[in-house]
Short mmCIF file of C-alpha atoms in Angstrom, two decimals:
data_model
loop_
_atom_site.label_atom_id
_atom_site.label_comp_id
_atom_site.label_asym_id
_atom_site.label_seq_id
_atom_site.Cartn_x
_atom_site.Cartn_y
_atom_site.Cartn_z
CA ASP A 1238 5.89 2.00 -20.52
CA GLY A 1239 3.05 3.03 -18.26
CA GLY A 1240 3.79 3.52 -14.62
CA ILE A 1241 4.28 5.73 -11.61
CA THR A 1242 7.45 7.70 -11.05
CA GLN A 1243 8.58 9.37 -7.85
CA SER A 1244 11.44 11.78 -7.42
CA PRO A 1245 13.84 12.21 -5.91
CA LYS A 1246 14.80 8.78 -4.63
CA TYR A 1247 16.45 10.36 -1.57
CA LEU A 1248 15.68 13.77 -0.11
CA PHE A 1249 17.30 15.63 2.74
CA ARG A 1250 15.50 18.28 4.73
CA LYS A 1251 16.96 20.89 7.01
CA GLU A 1252 15.14 22.02 10.12
CA GLY A 1253 12.37 24.49 9.33
CA GLN A 1254 12.46 23.77 5.62
CA ASN A 1255 9.58 22.76 3.37
CA VAL A 1256 10.32 20.06 0.81
CA THR A 1257 8.24 18.71 -2.06
CA LEU A 1258 8.09 15.11 -3.24
CA SER A 1259 7.07 14.49 -6.82
CA CYS A 1260 4.66 11.82 -8.05
CA GLU A 1261 3.73 11.41 -11.71
CA GLN A 1262 1.68 8.71 -13.40
CA ASN A 1263 0.91 7.99 -17.05
CA LEU A 1264 -1.64 5.27 -16.39
CA ASN A 1265 -4.58 7.64 -16.89
CA HIS A 1266 -5.70 6.84 -13.37
CA ASP A 1267 -8.20 9.12 -11.70
CA ALA A 1268 -7.22 8.59 -8.09
CA MET A 1269 -3.86 9.18 -6.46
CA TYR A 1270 -2.64 8.57 -2.93
CA TRP A 1271 0.27 9.37 -0.61
CA TYR A 1272 1.38 6.95 2.09
CA ARG A 1273 4.00 7.14 4.78
CA GLN A 1274 5.94 4.08 5.94
CA ASP A 1275 7.93 3.97 9.17
CA PRO A 1276 10.25 1.11 10.20
CA GLY A 1277 8.32 -1.94 11.37
CA GLN A 1278 5.03 -0.38 10.33
CA GLY A 1279 2.57 -0.77 7.54
CA LEU A 1280 1.60 2.10 5.30
CA ARG A 1281 -0.46 4.98 6.61
CA LEU A 1282 -2.50 7.26 4.37
CA ILE A 1283 -1.55 10.94 4.28
CA TYR A 1284 -3.73 12.40 1.51
CA TYR A 1285 -5.70 11.15 -1.45
CA SER A 1286 -7.29 12.69 -4.51
CA GLN A 1287 -10.13 11.30 -6.56
CA ILE A 1288 -10.18 13.94 -9.29
CA VAL A 1289 -8.28 17.02 -10.40
CA ASN A 1290 -8.53 20.03 -8.08
CA ASP A 1291 -9.92 17.91 -5.26
CA PHE A 1292 -8.16 16.09 -2.43
CA GLN A 1293 -8.97 14.73 1.01
CA LYS A 1294 -7.04 14.22 4.23
CA GLY A 1295 -6.08 10.74 5.22
CA ASP A 1296 -5.21 9.45 8.67
CA ILE A 1297 -2.02 11.46 9.24
CA ALA A 1298 -2.36 14.67 7.20
CA GLU A 1299 -0.98 17.09 9.81
CA GLY A 1300 2.22 18.75 8.64
CA TYR A 1301 1.66 17.84 4.98
CA SER A 1302 0.02 19.53 2.01
CA VAL A 1303 -0.82 18.44 -1.54
CA SER A 1304 -2.14 19.79 -4.82
CA ARG A 1305 -3.78 18.17 -7.81
CA GLU A 1306 -3.66 20.59 -10.71
CA LYS A 1307 -3.17 17.88 -13.32
CA LYS A 1308 -4.49 14.36 -13.54
CA GLU A 1309 -0.98 12.99 -13.93
CA SER A 1310 0.62 14.75 -10.98
CA PHE A 1311 0.11 14.72 -7.21
CA PRO A 1312 3.01 16.41 -5.39
CA LEU A 1313 3.36 16.18 -1.62
CA THR A 1314 4.89 18.98 0.44
CA VAL A 1315 6.33 18.14 3.81
CA THR A 1316 6.10 21.37 5.78
CA SER A 1317 8.13 22.58 8.74
CA ALA A 1318 5.10 21.77 10.89
CA GLN A 1319 5.82 18.06 10.41
CA LYS A 1320 8.12 17.44 13.37
CA ASN A 1321 9.08 13.88 12.54
CA PRO A 1322 9.31 13.68 8.75
CA THR A 1323 11.97 10.98 8.46
CA ALA A 1324 10.20 8.11 6.67
CA PHE A 1325 9.69 6.36 3.37
CA TYR A 1326 6.98 7.95 1.24
CA LEU A 1327 5.02 5.99 -1.33
CA CYS A 1328 2.69 7.33 -3.98
CA ALA A 1329 -0.02 5.17 -5.52
CA SER A 1330 -2.77 5.47 -8.10
CA SER A 1331 -5.89 3.65 -9.15
CA ILE A 1332 -8.85 3.91 -11.45
CA TRP A 1333 -11.54 5.43 -9.26
CA GLY A 1334 -14.13 2.81 -8.51
CA LYS A 1335 -11.59 0.04 -9.03
CA GLU A 1336 -10.09 -1.62 -6.03
CA THR A 1337 -6.44 -2.11 -6.93
CA GLN A 1338 -3.80 0.52 -6.21
CA TYR A 1339 -0.44 0.55 -7.96
CA PHE A 1340 2.62 2.00 -6.29
CA GLY A 1341 5.61 4.06 -7.30
CA PRO A 1342 9.18 3.27 -6.19
CA GLY A 1343 9.10 5.63 -3.21
CA THR A 1344 11.13 8.52 -1.79
CA ARG A 1345 13.27 8.27 1.31
CA LEU A 1346 13.19 11.52 3.33
CA LEU A 1347 15.88 12.20 5.87
CA VAL A 1348 16.36 15.15 8.20
CA LEU A 1349 19.77 16.79 8.47
CA ALA B 966 -13.01 1.02 12.03
CA GLN B 967 -11.42 -1.80 10.14
CA THR B 968 -8.11 -3.27 11.29
CA VAL B 969 -5.65 -5.71 9.75
CA THR B 970 -3.37 -7.89 11.88
CA GLN B 971 -0.33 -9.86 10.78
CA SER B 972 0.78 -11.87 13.78
CA GLN B 973 4.07 -13.13 12.35
CA PRO B 974 6.72 -10.38 12.26
CA GLU B 975 9.20 -12.76 10.63
CA MET B 976 9.05 -16.08 8.82
CA SER B 977 11.67 -18.28 7.22
CA VAL B 978 11.39 -20.96 4.54
CA GLN B 979 13.77 -23.26 2.76
CA GLU B 980 14.11 -22.77 -0.97
CA ALA B 981 11.60 -24.93 -2.91
CA GLU B 982 9.47 -25.44 0.21
CA THR B 983 6.03 -24.00 0.99
CA VAL B 984 5.27 -21.27 3.49
CA THR B 985 2.04 -19.71 4.72
CA LEU B 986 1.74 -16.13 5.95
CA SER B 987 -1.18 -15.27 8.21
CA CYS B 988 -3.50 -12.29 8.15
CA THR B 989 -6.67 -11.56 10.08
CA TYR B 990 -8.90 -8.56 9.80
CA ASP B 991 -11.80 -7.01 11.60
CA THR B 992 -14.76 -5.50 9.80
CA SER B 993 -18.52 -5.28 10.04
CA GLU B 994 -18.89 -4.99 6.28
CA SER B 995 -19.85 -7.78 3.94
CA ASP B 996 -18.40 -6.41 0.71
CA TYR B 997 -14.69 -5.69 0.55
CA TYR B 998 -11.40 -6.60 -1.07
CA LEU B 999 -8.26 -8.13 0.37
CA PHE B 1000 -4.76 -7.88 -0.99
CA TRP B 1001 -1.27 -9.18 -0.46
CA TYR B 1002 1.53 -6.83 -1.44
CA LYS B 1003 5.22 -7.69 -1.59
CA GLN B 1004 7.91 -5.16 -0.72
CA PRO B 1005 11.40 -6.37 -1.74
CA PRO B 1006 14.59 -4.60 -0.65
CA SER B 1007 14.02 -2.04 -3.41
CA ARG B 1008 10.99 -1.02 -1.30
CA GLN B 1009 8.55 -0.74 -4.18
CA MET B 1010 5.18 -2.24 -3.29
CA ILE B 1011 4.17 -4.95 -5.73
CA LEU B 1012 0.70 -6.46 -5.87
CA VAL B 1013 0.88 -10.22 -5.37
CA ILE B 1014 -2.74 -11.28 -5.26
CA ARG B 1015 -6.21 -9.96 -4.51
CA GLN B 1016 -9.48 -11.48 -3.35
CA GLU B 1017 -13.05 -10.24 -3.64
CA ALA B 1018 -15.02 -11.00 -0.50
CA TYR B 1019 -18.12 -12.01 -2.45
CA LYS B 1020 -16.20 -14.77 -4.22
CA GLN B 1021 -15.93 -18.04 -2.34
CA GLN B 1022 -13.22 -19.35 -4.62
CA ASN B 1023 -9.71 -18.68 -3.35
CA ALA B 1024 -7.56 -16.55 -5.63
CA THR B 1025 -4.46 -18.05 -7.23
CA GLU B 1026 -1.58 -16.47 -9.10
CA ASN B 1027 1.02 -18.99 -10.20
CA ARG B 1028 2.89 -20.09 -7.04
CA PHE B 1029 0.83 -17.78 -4.82
CA SER B 1030 -2.57 -18.72 -3.46
CA VAL B 1031 -4.77 -17.58 -0.62
CA ASN B 1032 -6.94 -19.29 1.93
CA PHE B 1033 -9.86 -16.91 2.43
CA GLN B 1034 -12.09 -17.74 5.37
CA LYS B 1035 -14.75 -15.03 5.46
CA ALA B 1036 -16.51 -16.16 8.60
CA ALA B 1037 -13.24 -16.37 10.47
CA LYS B 1038 -12.00 -13.11 8.89
CA SER B 1039 -8.80 -14.80 7.87
CA PHE B 1040 -6.78 -14.30 4.70
CA SER B 1041 -3.56 -16.30 4.57
CA LEU B 1042 -1.04 -16.35 1.73
CA LYS B 1043 0.59 -19.59 0.64
CA ILE B 1044 3.79 -19.47 -1.37
CA SER B 1045 4.68 -22.77 -3.04
CA ASP B 1046 8.09 -23.76 -4.37
CA SER B 1047 9.69 -20.77 -2.62
CA GLN B 1048 12.41 -18.97 -4.53
CA LEU B 1049 15.20 -16.70 -3.35
CA GLY B 1050 13.43 -13.79 -5.07
CA ASP B 1051 10.44 -14.27 -2.80
CA ALA B 1052 12.42 -12.86 0.13
CA ALA B 1053 10.68 -9.60 1.05
CA MET B 1054 8.23 -7.92 3.39
CA TYR B 1055 4.69 -9.03 2.76
CA PHE B 1056 1.77 -6.81 3.64
CA CYS B 1057 -1.86 -7.77 3.93
CA ALA B 1058 -4.33 -4.99 3.09
CA TYR B 1059 -8.08 -4.42 3.28
CA ARG B 1060 -10.25 -2.14 1.20
CA SER B 1061 -13.93 -1.52 1.70
CA ALA B 1062 -16.08 -1.77 -1.39
CA SER B 1063 -18.69 0.64 -0.06
CA GLY B 1064 -16.67 3.82 -0.31
CA MET B 1065 -15.16 3.28 -3.71
CA ASN B 1066 -17.94 4.73 -5.80
CA TYR B 1067 -19.06 7.43 -3.43
CA GLY B 1068 -15.77 8.83 -2.29
CA GLY B 1069 -14.60 9.15 1.25
CA SER B 1070 -11.91 7.32 3.13
CA GLN B 1071 -13.88 4.08 3.34
CA GLY B 1072 -12.45 3.08 0.00
CA ASN B 1073 -8.83 3.44 1.02
CA LEU B 1074 -6.36 0.67 1.79
CA ILE B 1075 -5.74 -0.40 5.38
CA PHE B 1076 -2.46 -2.24 5.87
CA GLY B 1077 -1.13 -4.69 8.40
CA LYS B 1078 2.35 -4.19 9.83
CA GLY B 1079 3.92 -6.78 7.57
CA THR B 1080 5.75 -10.09 7.74
CA LYS B 1081 9.40 -10.33 6.79
CA LEU B 1082 10.01 -13.50 4.79
CA SER B 1083 13.49 -14.94 4.49
CA VAL B 1084 14.29 -17.70 2.00
CA LYS B 1085 17.22 -20.01 2.81
CA PRO B 1086 19.15 -21.56 -0.08
#
């Protein structure tokens, strides 16, 4: 089955720690995206990537980093510089030039 | 910058009845796409329906249909014959068509804050 997987489902971060959220897709999509969702809010774009080895900042990139070494993978690192990381993180992908984005199941990040 | 507004934080509908969720948006562009996404308790975002701005015909997907009023910048979602499984958060989203082929953030999704739909048995 084609789709987008995210792991882990729940992630706990200690103060000062960097953590990495995984996003993998086997849809052969060119573009991948990371969104953050806070309670009572819509999704806000953190980073996006149109092609391998290229990525761009979204609206709330501070405190986050990404890489795109493979077409299928777009991991997100939440660094210690992100002071309020508790949120639900959603990864999405699309065919570049096509308008519809498809989402993974999400990762819930909590701070200990 | 484009904005999307969902003015109904919560809505409720009786099973088998019809409900309409509202969405308005602000843009100076003429070519764009609009979406409704559903987020059930599992929290995965599921595409419900999409509309191309250049098409006058309202999109329909089974029990889901939209009322797209381009001049009024309105994009409401109608759910007919509501089912218990329709209970979820519903998000309206906008995407510019101009940035999609040339890169840049113009082609990214802009979301409203969502409407929580409850379905009463």
